[in-house]
Every structure is written in C-alpha cells, then in structure tokens.
Coordinates of C-alpha atoms in Angstrom, one line a residue:
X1 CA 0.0 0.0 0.0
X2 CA 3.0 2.1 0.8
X3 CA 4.3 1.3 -2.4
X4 CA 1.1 2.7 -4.4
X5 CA 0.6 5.8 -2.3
X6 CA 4.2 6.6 -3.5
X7 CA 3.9 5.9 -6.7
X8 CA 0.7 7.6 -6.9
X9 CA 2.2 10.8 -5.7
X10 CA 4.8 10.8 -8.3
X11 CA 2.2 10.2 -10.6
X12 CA 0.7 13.3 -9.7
X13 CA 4.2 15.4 -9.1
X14 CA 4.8 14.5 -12.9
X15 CA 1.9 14.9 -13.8
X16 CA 1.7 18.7 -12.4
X17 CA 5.2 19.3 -13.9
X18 CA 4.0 18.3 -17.2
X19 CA 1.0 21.4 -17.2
X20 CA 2.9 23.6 -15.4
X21 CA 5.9 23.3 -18.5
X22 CA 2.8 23.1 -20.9
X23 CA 1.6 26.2 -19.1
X24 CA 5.1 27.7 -19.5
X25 CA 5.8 27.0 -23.3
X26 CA 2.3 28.2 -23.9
X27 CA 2.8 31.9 -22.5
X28 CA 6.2 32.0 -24.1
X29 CA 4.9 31.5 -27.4
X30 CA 2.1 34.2 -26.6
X31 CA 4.7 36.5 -25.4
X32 CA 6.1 36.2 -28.8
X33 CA 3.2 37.6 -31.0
X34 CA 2.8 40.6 -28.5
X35 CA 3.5 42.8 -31.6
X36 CA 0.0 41.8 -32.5
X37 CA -1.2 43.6 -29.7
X38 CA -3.2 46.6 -30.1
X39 CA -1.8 49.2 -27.4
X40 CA -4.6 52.1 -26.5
X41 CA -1.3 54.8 -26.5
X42 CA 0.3 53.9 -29.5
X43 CA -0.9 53.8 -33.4
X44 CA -3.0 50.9 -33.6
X45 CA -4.9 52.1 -31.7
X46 CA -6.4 54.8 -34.1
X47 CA -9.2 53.9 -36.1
X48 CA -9.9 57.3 -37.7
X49 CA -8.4 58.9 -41.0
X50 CA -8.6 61.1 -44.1
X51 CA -6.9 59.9 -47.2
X52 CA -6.5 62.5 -49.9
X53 CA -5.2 62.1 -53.4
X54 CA -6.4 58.8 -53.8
X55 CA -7.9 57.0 -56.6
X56 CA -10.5 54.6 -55.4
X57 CA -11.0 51.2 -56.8
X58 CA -14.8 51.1 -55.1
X59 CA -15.6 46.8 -56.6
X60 CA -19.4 47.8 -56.4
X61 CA -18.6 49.0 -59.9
X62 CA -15.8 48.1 -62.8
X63 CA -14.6 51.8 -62.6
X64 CA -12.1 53.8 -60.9
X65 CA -13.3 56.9 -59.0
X66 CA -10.3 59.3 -59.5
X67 CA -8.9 62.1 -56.7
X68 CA -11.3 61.8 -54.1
X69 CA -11.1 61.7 -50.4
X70 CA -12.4 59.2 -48.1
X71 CA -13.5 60.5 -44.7
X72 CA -13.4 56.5 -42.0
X73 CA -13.9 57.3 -38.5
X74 CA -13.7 54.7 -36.1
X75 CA -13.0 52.2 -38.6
X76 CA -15.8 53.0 -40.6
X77 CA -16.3 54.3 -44.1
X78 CA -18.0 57.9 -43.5
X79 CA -18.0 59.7 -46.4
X80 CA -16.4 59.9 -50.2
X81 CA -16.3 62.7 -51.9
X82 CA -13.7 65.3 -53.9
X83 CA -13.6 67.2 -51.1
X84 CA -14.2 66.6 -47.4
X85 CA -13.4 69.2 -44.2
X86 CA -12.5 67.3 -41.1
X87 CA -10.6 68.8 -38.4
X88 CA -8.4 67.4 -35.7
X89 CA -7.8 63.6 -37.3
X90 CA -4.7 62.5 -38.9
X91 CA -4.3 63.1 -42.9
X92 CA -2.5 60.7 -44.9
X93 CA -2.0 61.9 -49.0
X94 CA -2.1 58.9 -51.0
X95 CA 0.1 60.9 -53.7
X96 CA -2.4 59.1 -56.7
X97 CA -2.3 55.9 -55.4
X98 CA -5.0 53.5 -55.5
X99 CA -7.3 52.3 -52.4
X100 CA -8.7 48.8 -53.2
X101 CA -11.1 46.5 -50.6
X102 CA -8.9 44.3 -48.4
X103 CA -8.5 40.5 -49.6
X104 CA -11.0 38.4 -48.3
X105 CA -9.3 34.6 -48.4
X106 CA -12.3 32.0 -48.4
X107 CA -10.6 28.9 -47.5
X108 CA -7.8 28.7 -44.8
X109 CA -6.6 26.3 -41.8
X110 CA -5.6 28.5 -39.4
X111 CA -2.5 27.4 -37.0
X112 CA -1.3 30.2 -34.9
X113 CA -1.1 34.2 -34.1
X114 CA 1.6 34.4 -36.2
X115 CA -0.1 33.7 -39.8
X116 CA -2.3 37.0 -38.9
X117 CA 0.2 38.6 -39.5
X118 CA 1.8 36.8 -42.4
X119 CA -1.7 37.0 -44.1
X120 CA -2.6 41.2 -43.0
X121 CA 1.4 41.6 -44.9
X122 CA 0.1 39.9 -48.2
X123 CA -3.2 42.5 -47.7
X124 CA -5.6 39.9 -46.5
X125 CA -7.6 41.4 -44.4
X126 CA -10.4 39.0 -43.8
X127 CA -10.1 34.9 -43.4
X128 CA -12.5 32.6 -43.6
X129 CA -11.3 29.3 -41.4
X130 CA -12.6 26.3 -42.2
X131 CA -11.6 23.4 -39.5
X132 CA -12.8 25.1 -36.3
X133 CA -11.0 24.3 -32.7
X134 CA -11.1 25.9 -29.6
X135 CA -7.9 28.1 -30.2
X136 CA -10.0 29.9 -33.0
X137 CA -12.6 30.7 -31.0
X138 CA -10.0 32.7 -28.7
X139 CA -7.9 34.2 -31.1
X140 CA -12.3 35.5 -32.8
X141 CA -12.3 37.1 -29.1
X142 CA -9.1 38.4 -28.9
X143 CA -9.9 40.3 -32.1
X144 CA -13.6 41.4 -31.3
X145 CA -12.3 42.5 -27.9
X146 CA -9.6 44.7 -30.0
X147 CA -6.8 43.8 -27.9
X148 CA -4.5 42.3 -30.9
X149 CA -4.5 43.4 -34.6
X150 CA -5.6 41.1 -37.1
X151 CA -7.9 39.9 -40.1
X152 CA -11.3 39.9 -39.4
X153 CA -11.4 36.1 -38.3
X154 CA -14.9 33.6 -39.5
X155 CA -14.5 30.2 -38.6
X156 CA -16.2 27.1 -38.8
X157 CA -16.9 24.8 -36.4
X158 CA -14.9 21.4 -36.4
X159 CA -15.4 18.9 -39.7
X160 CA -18.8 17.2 -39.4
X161 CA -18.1 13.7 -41.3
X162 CA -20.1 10.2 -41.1
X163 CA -18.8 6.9 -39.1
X164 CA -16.2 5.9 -41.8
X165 CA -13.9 9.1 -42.0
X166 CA -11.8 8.4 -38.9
X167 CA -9.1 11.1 -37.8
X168 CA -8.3 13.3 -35.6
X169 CA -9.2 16.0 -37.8
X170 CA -12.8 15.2 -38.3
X171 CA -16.4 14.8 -36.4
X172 CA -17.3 11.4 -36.5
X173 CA -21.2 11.3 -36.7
X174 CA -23.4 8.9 -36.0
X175 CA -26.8 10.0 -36.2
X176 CA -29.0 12.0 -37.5
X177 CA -29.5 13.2 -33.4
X178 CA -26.3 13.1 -32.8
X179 CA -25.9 15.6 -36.0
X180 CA -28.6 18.2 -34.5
X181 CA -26.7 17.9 -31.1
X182 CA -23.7 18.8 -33.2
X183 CA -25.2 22.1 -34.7
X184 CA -26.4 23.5 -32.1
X185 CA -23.5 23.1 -29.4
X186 CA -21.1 24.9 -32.2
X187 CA -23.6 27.7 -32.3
X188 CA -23.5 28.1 -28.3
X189 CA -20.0 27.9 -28.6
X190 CA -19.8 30.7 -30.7
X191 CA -18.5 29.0 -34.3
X192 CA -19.9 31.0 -37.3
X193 CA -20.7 28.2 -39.9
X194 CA -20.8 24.9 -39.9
X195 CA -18.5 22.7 -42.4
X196 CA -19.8 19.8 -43.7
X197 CA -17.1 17.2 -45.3
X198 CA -17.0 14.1 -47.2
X199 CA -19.1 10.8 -46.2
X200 CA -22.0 12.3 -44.7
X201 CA -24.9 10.0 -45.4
X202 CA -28.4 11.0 -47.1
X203 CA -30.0 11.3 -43.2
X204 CA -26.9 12.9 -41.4
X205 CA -26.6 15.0 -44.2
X206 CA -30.6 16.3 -44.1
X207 CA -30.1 16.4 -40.4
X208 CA -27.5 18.5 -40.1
X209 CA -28.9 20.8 -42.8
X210 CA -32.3 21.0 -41.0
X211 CA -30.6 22.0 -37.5
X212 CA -28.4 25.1 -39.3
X213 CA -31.3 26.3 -40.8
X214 CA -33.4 26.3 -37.4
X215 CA -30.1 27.2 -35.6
X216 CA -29.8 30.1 -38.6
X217 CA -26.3 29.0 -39.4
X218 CA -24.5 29.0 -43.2
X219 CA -22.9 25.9 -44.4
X220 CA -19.5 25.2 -45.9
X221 CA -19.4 22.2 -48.3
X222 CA -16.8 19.6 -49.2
X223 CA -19.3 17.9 -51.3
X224 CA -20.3 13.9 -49.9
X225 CA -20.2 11.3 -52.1
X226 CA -22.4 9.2 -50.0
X227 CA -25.7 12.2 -51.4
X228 CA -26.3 13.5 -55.0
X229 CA -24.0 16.5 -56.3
X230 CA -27.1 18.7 -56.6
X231 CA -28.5 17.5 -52.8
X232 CA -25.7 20.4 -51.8
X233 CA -27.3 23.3 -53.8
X234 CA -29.8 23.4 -50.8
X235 CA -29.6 27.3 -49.7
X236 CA -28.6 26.4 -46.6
X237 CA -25.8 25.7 -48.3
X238 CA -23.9 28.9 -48.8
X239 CA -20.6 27.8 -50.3
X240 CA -18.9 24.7 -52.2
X241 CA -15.9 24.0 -51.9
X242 CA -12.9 22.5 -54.2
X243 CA -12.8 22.5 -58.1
X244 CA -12.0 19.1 -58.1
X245 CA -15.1 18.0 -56.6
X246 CA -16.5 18.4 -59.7
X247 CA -13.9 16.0 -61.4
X248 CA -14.6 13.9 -58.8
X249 CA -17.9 13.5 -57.7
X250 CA -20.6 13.9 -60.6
X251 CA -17.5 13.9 -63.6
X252 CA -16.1 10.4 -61.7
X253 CA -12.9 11.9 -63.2
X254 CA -14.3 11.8 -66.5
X255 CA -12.7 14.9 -67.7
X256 CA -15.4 16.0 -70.5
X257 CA -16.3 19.3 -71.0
X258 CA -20.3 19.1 -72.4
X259 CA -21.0 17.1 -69.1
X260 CA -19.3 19.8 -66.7
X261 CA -21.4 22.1 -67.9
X262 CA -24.2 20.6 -67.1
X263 CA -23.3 20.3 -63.3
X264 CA -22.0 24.1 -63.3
X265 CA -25.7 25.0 -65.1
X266 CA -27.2 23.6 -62.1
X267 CA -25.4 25.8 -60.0
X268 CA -25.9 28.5 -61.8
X269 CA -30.1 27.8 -61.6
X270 CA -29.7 26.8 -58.7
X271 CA -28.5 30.7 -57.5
X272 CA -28.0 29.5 -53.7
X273 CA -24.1 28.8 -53.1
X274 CA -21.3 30.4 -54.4
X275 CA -18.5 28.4 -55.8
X276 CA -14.2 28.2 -54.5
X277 CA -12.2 26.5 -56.7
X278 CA -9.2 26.5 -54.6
X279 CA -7.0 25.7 -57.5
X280 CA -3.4 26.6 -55.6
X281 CA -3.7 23.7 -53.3
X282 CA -4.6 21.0 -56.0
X283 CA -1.4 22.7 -58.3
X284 CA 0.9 22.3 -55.3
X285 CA 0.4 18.2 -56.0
X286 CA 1.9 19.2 -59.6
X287 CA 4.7 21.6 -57.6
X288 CA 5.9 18.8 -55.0
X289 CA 5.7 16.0 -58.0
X290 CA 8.3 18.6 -59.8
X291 CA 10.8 19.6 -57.3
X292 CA 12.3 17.0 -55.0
X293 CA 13.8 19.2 -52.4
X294 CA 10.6 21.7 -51.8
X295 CA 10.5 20.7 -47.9
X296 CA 13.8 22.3 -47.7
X297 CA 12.8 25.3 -49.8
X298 CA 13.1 28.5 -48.2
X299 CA 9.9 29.4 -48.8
X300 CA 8.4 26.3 -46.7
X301 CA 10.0 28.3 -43.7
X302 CA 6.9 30.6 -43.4
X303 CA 4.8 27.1 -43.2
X304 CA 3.8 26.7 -39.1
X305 CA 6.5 24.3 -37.9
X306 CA 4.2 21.5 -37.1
X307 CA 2.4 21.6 -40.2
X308 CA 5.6 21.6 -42.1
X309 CA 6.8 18.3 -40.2
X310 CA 3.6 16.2 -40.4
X311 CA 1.4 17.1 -43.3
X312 CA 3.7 18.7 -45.4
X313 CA 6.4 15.7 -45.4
X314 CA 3.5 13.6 -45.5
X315 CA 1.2 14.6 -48.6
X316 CA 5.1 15.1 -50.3
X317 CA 6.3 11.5 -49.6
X318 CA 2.3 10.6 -50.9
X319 CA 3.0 11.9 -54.4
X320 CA 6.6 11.1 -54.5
X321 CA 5.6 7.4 -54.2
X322 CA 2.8 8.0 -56.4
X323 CA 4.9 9.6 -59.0
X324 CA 7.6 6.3 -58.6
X325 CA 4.6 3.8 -58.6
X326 CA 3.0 5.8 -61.9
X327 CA 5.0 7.7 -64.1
X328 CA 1.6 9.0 -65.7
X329 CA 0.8 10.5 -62.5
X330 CA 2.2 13.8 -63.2
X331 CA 0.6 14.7 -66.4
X332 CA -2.7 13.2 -65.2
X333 CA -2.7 16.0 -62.0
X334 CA -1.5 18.3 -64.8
X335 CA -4.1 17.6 -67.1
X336 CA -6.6 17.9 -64.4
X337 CA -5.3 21.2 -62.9
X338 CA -6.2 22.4 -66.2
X339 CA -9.6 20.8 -66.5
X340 CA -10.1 23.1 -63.4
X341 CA -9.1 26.3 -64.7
X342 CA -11.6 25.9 -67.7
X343 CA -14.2 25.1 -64.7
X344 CA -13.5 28.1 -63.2
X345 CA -14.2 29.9 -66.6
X346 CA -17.4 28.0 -67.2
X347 CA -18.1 28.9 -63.9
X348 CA -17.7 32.6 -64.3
X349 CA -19.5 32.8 -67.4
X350 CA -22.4 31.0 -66.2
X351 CA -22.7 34.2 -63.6
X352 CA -21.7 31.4 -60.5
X353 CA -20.7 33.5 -57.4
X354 CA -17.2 32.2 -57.4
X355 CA -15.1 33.3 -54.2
X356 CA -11.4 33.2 -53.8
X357 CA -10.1 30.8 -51.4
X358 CA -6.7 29.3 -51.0
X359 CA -6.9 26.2 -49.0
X360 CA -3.9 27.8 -46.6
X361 CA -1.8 25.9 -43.9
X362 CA -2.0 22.6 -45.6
X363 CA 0.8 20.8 -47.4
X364 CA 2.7 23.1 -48.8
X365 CA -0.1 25.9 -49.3
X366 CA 1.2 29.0 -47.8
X367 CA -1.0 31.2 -45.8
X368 CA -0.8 34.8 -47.4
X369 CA 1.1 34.2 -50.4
X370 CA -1.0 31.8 -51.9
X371 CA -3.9 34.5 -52.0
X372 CA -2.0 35.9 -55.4
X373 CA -1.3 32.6 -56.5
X374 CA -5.0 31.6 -56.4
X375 CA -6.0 35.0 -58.1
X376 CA -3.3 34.6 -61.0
X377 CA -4.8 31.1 -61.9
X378 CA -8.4 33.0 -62.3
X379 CA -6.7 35.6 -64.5
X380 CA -4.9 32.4 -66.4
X381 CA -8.7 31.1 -66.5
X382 CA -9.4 33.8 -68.5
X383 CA -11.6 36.3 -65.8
X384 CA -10.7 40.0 -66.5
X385 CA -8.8 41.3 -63.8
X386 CA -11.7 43.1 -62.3
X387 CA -13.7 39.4 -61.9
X388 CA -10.5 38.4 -60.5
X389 CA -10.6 41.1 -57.7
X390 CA -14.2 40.5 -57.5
X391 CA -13.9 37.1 -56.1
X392 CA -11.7 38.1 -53.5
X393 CA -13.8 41.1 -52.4
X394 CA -17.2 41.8 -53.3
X395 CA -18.6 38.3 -54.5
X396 CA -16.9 36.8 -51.1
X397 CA -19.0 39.5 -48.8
X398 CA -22.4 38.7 -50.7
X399 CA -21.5 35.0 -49.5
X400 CA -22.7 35.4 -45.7
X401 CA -24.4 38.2 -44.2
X402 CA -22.2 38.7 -41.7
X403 CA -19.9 39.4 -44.2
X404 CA -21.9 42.1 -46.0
X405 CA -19.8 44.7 -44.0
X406 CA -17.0 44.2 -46.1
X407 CA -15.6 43.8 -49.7
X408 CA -16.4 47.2 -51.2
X409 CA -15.5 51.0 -50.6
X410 CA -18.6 52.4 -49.6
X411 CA -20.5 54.9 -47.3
X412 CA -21.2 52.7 -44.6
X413 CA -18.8 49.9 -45.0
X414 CA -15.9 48.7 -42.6
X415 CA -12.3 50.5 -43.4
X416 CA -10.8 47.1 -44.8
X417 CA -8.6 48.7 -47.2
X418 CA -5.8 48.0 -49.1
X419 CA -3.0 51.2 -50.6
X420 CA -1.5 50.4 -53.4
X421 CA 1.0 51.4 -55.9
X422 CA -0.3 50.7 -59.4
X423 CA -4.2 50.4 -60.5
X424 CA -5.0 46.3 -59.7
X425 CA -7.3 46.8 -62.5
X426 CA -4.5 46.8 -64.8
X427 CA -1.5 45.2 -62.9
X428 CA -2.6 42.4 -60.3
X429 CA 0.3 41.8 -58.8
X430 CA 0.2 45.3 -57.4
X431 CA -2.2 44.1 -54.4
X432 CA 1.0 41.8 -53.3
X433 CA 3.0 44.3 -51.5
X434 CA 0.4 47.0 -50.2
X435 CA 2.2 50.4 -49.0
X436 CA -0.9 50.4 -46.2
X437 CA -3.4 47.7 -45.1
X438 CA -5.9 49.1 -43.0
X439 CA -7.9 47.0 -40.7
X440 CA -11.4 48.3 -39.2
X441 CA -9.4 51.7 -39.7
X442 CA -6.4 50.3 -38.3
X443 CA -3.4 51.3 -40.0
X444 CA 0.0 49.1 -41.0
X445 CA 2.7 50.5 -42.8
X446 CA 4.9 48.7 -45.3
X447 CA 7.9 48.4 -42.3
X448 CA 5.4 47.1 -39.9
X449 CA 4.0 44.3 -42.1
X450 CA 7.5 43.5 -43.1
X451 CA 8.2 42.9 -39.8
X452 CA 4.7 40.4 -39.3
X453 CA 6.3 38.2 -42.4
X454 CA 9.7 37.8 -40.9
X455 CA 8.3 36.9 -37.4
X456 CA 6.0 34.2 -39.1
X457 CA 8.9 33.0 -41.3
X458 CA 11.4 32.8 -38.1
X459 CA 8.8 31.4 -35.6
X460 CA 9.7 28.8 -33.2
X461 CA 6.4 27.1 -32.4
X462 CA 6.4 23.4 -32.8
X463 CA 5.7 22.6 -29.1
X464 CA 2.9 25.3 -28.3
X465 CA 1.0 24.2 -32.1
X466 CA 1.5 20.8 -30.8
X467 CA 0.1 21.4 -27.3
X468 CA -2.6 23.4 -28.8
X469 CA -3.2 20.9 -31.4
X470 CA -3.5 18.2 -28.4
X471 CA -6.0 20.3 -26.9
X472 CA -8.5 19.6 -29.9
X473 CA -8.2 16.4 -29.3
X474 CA -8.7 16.3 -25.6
X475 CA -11.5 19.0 -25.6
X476 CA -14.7 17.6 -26.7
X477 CA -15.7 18.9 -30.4

C-alpha cells in the first residue's frame, strides 16, 4: 500500500510538472506575438483617417473613382467625396495611389497568431477558417475585444463527417440526433458556420442541414459522395468547396467538358451557393511531383513548424511514391489542374458566385502568399482582372451576411482597405506588396508588415502548435 501511495504521488508530481511546462511554453509563445497587440497609446490604436489624393477602386462597380477623399472614423467608411473638411484627425496623402477593398481569403486552416500577421502583410484582411477548434474561438475574441490586430477572423466549427472518415481531424457522426446535437453546441460555442465534409450520409446530411437552418447558421461544403451533387445546392448551403469535386464527384474523373457544364448549369439555376475552386492547393500536388527538395525550400519556412513536419512531409512522400509507382501520374494531376481552370471559366461565365479561397496551412499551401497565387490562376482562366478582384472582395461578402460589411469602398462599410502602388485593374500583382493595409481603420505600414512576415517565417512554435493541437483532441468537439 506504501508502495502505491508513492507511486501515486509521483504520478501526480509529474503529472503537475507536465502542465505547469505546458503552461510555460504556452505563455512563451504568446509573449512572442505581442507585436499583434493593439496598445490604446500607440498607433493601432487609431481607427480614424482622411486619405487625400487617392484613386479609389470602389468593386461595387468596374470603374475607378479618380482624386477623391475618403472621410473613415472609427473604422468606418463615413464619407467619399472630392472634397471633405474634417478637423483634428490624422491626414494621410495617398500621392495618386490607388485604395482597393482588403482581400478576403475564403478557404484557410488557421495554425497560430503568427499567420495573422503573415496574411494582414500579403493584404488579407479577412479569413475565412474552415476546420474550427477551440484556439480559434479565442484568437475571434481576442480580435472582437480589439486587444490584438488582425484579419477579421470567421471560422467554422470542427469537420462534421459520417462513421467511416476516422481522424483526428474530423467529427465522426453517427446519427442524424447526434448531427442536430452537433449544430447546435457549435452555435453556443460561438462557431460562425458549420462545415460539412466528405461521407456524410443522405440522413446525417438532411439532419445536419435542418438544424443550421433552425439554428440560422450557413454551411460550408466539401461535397459527400455518399448524397447526389445537386443535394448540396440546398440554400442552406452557402458555399462549395474545391474545383476538383467536380472532377470527382458527378465527372467520376471523367474529364469532358459538355457534361461539366451541365453540373456548373445547375449551379448557376440553382442561384444559392457560391462556388471556391481553390485551385493553388490542387497545383501544389503538380509543384511537390516537380521539385524533390521543396521541404527544404526557403519558402516552406513561413509554413507553421508543425504543419511543415507532419502534413507537409506527409502529402510530399504521398506523391513522390505515387509519382515512382506511376510515371503517368504527373501529367494526369497536370491535365486535371487544367480541366479546373476551364471550370473556373465556365463557372464565371455561367454568372456562378465564385469566391477566392486558397486552402492555406495545408501541405505546402502558404497562408498569405497563396492569395495571389489563387488569383493569378483566375486571370490564367481567363476572368478579367476586375472578376479576378471581385472574387476576393465583393462576391466573397455577398456569400454570408455577416460578411456584407465588407468587400467594397462604400458609405457605410468597414475600413478594410488595401494602398497600393499601381491600379490592380491593370496590374494584379500590385495588391502583393500594399504600401498600407488598413484594418477596421487600423493602419500598417509597409515596415510594420514587413516585420509580421519575418516573425511568421522565423517562428519557433512546434511545441505550443503541438500542445494546442492536443487540446482539440482532448476537448470535446
């Protein structure tokens, strides 16, 4: 008995030490992202500007409203106009530069505090997150509280799959109660949609449909194979996701033209859900299959550290041995990767509301940069540069009313703004390095985003990601 009281008490001496150096690692690696921290005496926290001499890309219109000045107080849009008299607030002359909408980037998995940063320096100024843990829902009240600057954060709740899809990264369900239960504990929680992913069945699926539309939440789709294409055009249903859905769902890879445009006429009839491609992460299959050493690129380094070491090496080593098991495999991916940029044209012509999203944080998919990856592949698809701004901007906020606040310059509107150098409308790749990203009014200099990208690339973070990685596990989804 002696014995097991002893041992029992080591137990529980180790087992405080573990959580106490869990504790520790945890606040060291918060200390670190304290530059994201909004401090009432210094700039950040000012929400209210004039900007004069500025050439206003508006995206409620394909024009460009020349030498006007926009009037945001408190981080709102309060007035346009050629000229505006406001006293006492801080001027900033734009010198003929152009003001577009923030980025909006549809599809992410969100790590740590550090890709805020890394995304606000590529002039993303809103995210949408789709594989919802606890950690997101602290960082959404971190940023609604205003104590740390960062895009304005939606995020699912966790992956709502059927019985077969085992992992730690999805919802297991097993019933169609089970499902309801489901919805509406993510809503108490405070999750914004729900995402729905692959082998639902016809009941689940209806189940879970039913409950967001009593619990009046939006749905994100990875299409099921286990219901009909079309069952996810239901307009609770507000966005699908993945161009290769298509291939592989109704097409059964059957890579024919006449019959995908049947499936994208019935989402354009169907006028419910918009439509993200996320063509970057499906090219990235064709990217690792071509360069052998991209884990030890440089440009990996801005990947978050566990990421980089699990899924990353894993999904590479997958298409290497695919690649050495079927030399065909490359020009098939190819061949498909193209198949999706004439989807994305179909798409677009049919008038589909298609919304830029980049499938960030996965693989090698890098959160930020692969926002003008993404939009160069529309413009490739043939979209004019103004439907390629569009989907990243305007058509994104029409996607959820709670994003209505955003995506245009308007009386009215939220301050998510983007200076730029060169009119987008004629050279994209402008919107890549923006001279100021304004957040709710929030201002960032050039310097001070440079700074954000070097800290994510630098970052040191394995233990706390994998700690707070564990707690998803551990806490009940």
């Amino acid at each position: 008995m002696k014995i097991l009281k002893r041992l029992l008490k080591i137990g529980f001496v180790l087992f405080g030490i573990i959580i106490l150096t869990g504790t520790i690692i945890l606040w060291i690696d918060s200390l670190e992202t304290n530059y994201l921290k909004i401090n009432k005496k210094d700039s950040l926290s000012n929400q209210s500007y004039l900007i004069t001499n500025v050439n206003i890309i508006p995206m409620n219109q394909d024009t460009v409203l020349v030498n006007k000045m926009v009037f945001i107080k408190e981080g709102i849009i309060q007035q346009i106009a050629d000229t505006i008299n406001v006293h006492g607030i801080e001027i900033i002359d734009a010198k003929n530069k152009y003001l577009t909408p923030g980025l909006i980037d549809m599809h992410v998995h969100l790590w740590d505090r550090y890709e805020l940063g890394l995304y606000l320096a590529n002039g993303v100024t809103a995210i949408r997150n789709v594989w919802g843990m606890p950690m997101h829902l602290i960082i959404k009240e971190d940023i609604l509280n205003d104590r740390i600057i960062s895009p304005i954060l939606f995020t699912t709740g966790p992956k709502l799959t059927g019985p077969e899809f085992i992992g730690d990264d999805n919802l297991n369900l097993f019933s169609p109660e089970e499902a309801k239960e489901k919805v509406v504990s993510y809503k108490d929680r405070g999750y914004d949609f729900i995402k729905i992913y692959d082998g639902l069945d016809k009941p689940i699926f209806n189940a879970v449909i039913e409950q967001a539309k009593i619990s009046e939440l939006d749905i994100v789709a990875h299409p099921s194979k286990k219901v009909q294409f079309s069952d996810h055009l239901n307009p609770q249903i507000k966005s699908i996701e993945h161009a290769e859905e298509i291939v592989q769902q109704p097409l059964q890879y059957d890579l024919d033209t006449l019959k995908m445009q049947t499936i994208i006429g019935l989402i354009s009839q169907s006028k419910h859900p918009s439509y993200c491609p996320t063509l970057t992460v499906f090219n990235n299959i064709y990217q690792m299959m071509n360069n052998d050493s991209m884990l030890d690129s440089e440009q990996l380094d801005y990947m978050n550290p566990l990421v980089k070491r699990v899924d990353s090496k894993n999904q590479f080593n997958r298409w290497l041995t695919a690649k050495q098991n079927d030399s065909t495999t490359v020009s098939r991916i190819k061949k498909q990767h193209d198949f999706h940029l004439t989807i994305v044209k179909k798409l677009n012509e049919s008038g589909v509301n298609i919304i830029c999203g980049t499938d960030a944080g996965i693989g090698v998919t890098l959160p930020g940069f692969s926002m003008h990856t993404e939009l160069n592949f529309y413009k490739e698809a043939g979209l004019s540069n103004y439907e390629v701004l569009k989907t990243a901007t305007v058509n994104a906020s029409k996607t959820h009313a709670i994003m209505n606040s955003l995506g245009t310059i308007e009386v009215g509107k939220m301050a998510n703004l983007l200076l730029v150098d060169e009119n987008p409308l004629i050279t994209l790749s402008t919107l890549q390095k923006p001279i100021y990203v304004f957040v709710a009014g929030r201002k960032l200099d050039r310097n001070t985003l440079d700074i954000y990208q070097d800290k994510a690339k630098k970052r040191n973070n394995l233990i706390a990601s994998s700690l707070r990685y564990l707690e998803n596990l551990i806490v009940e989804k």
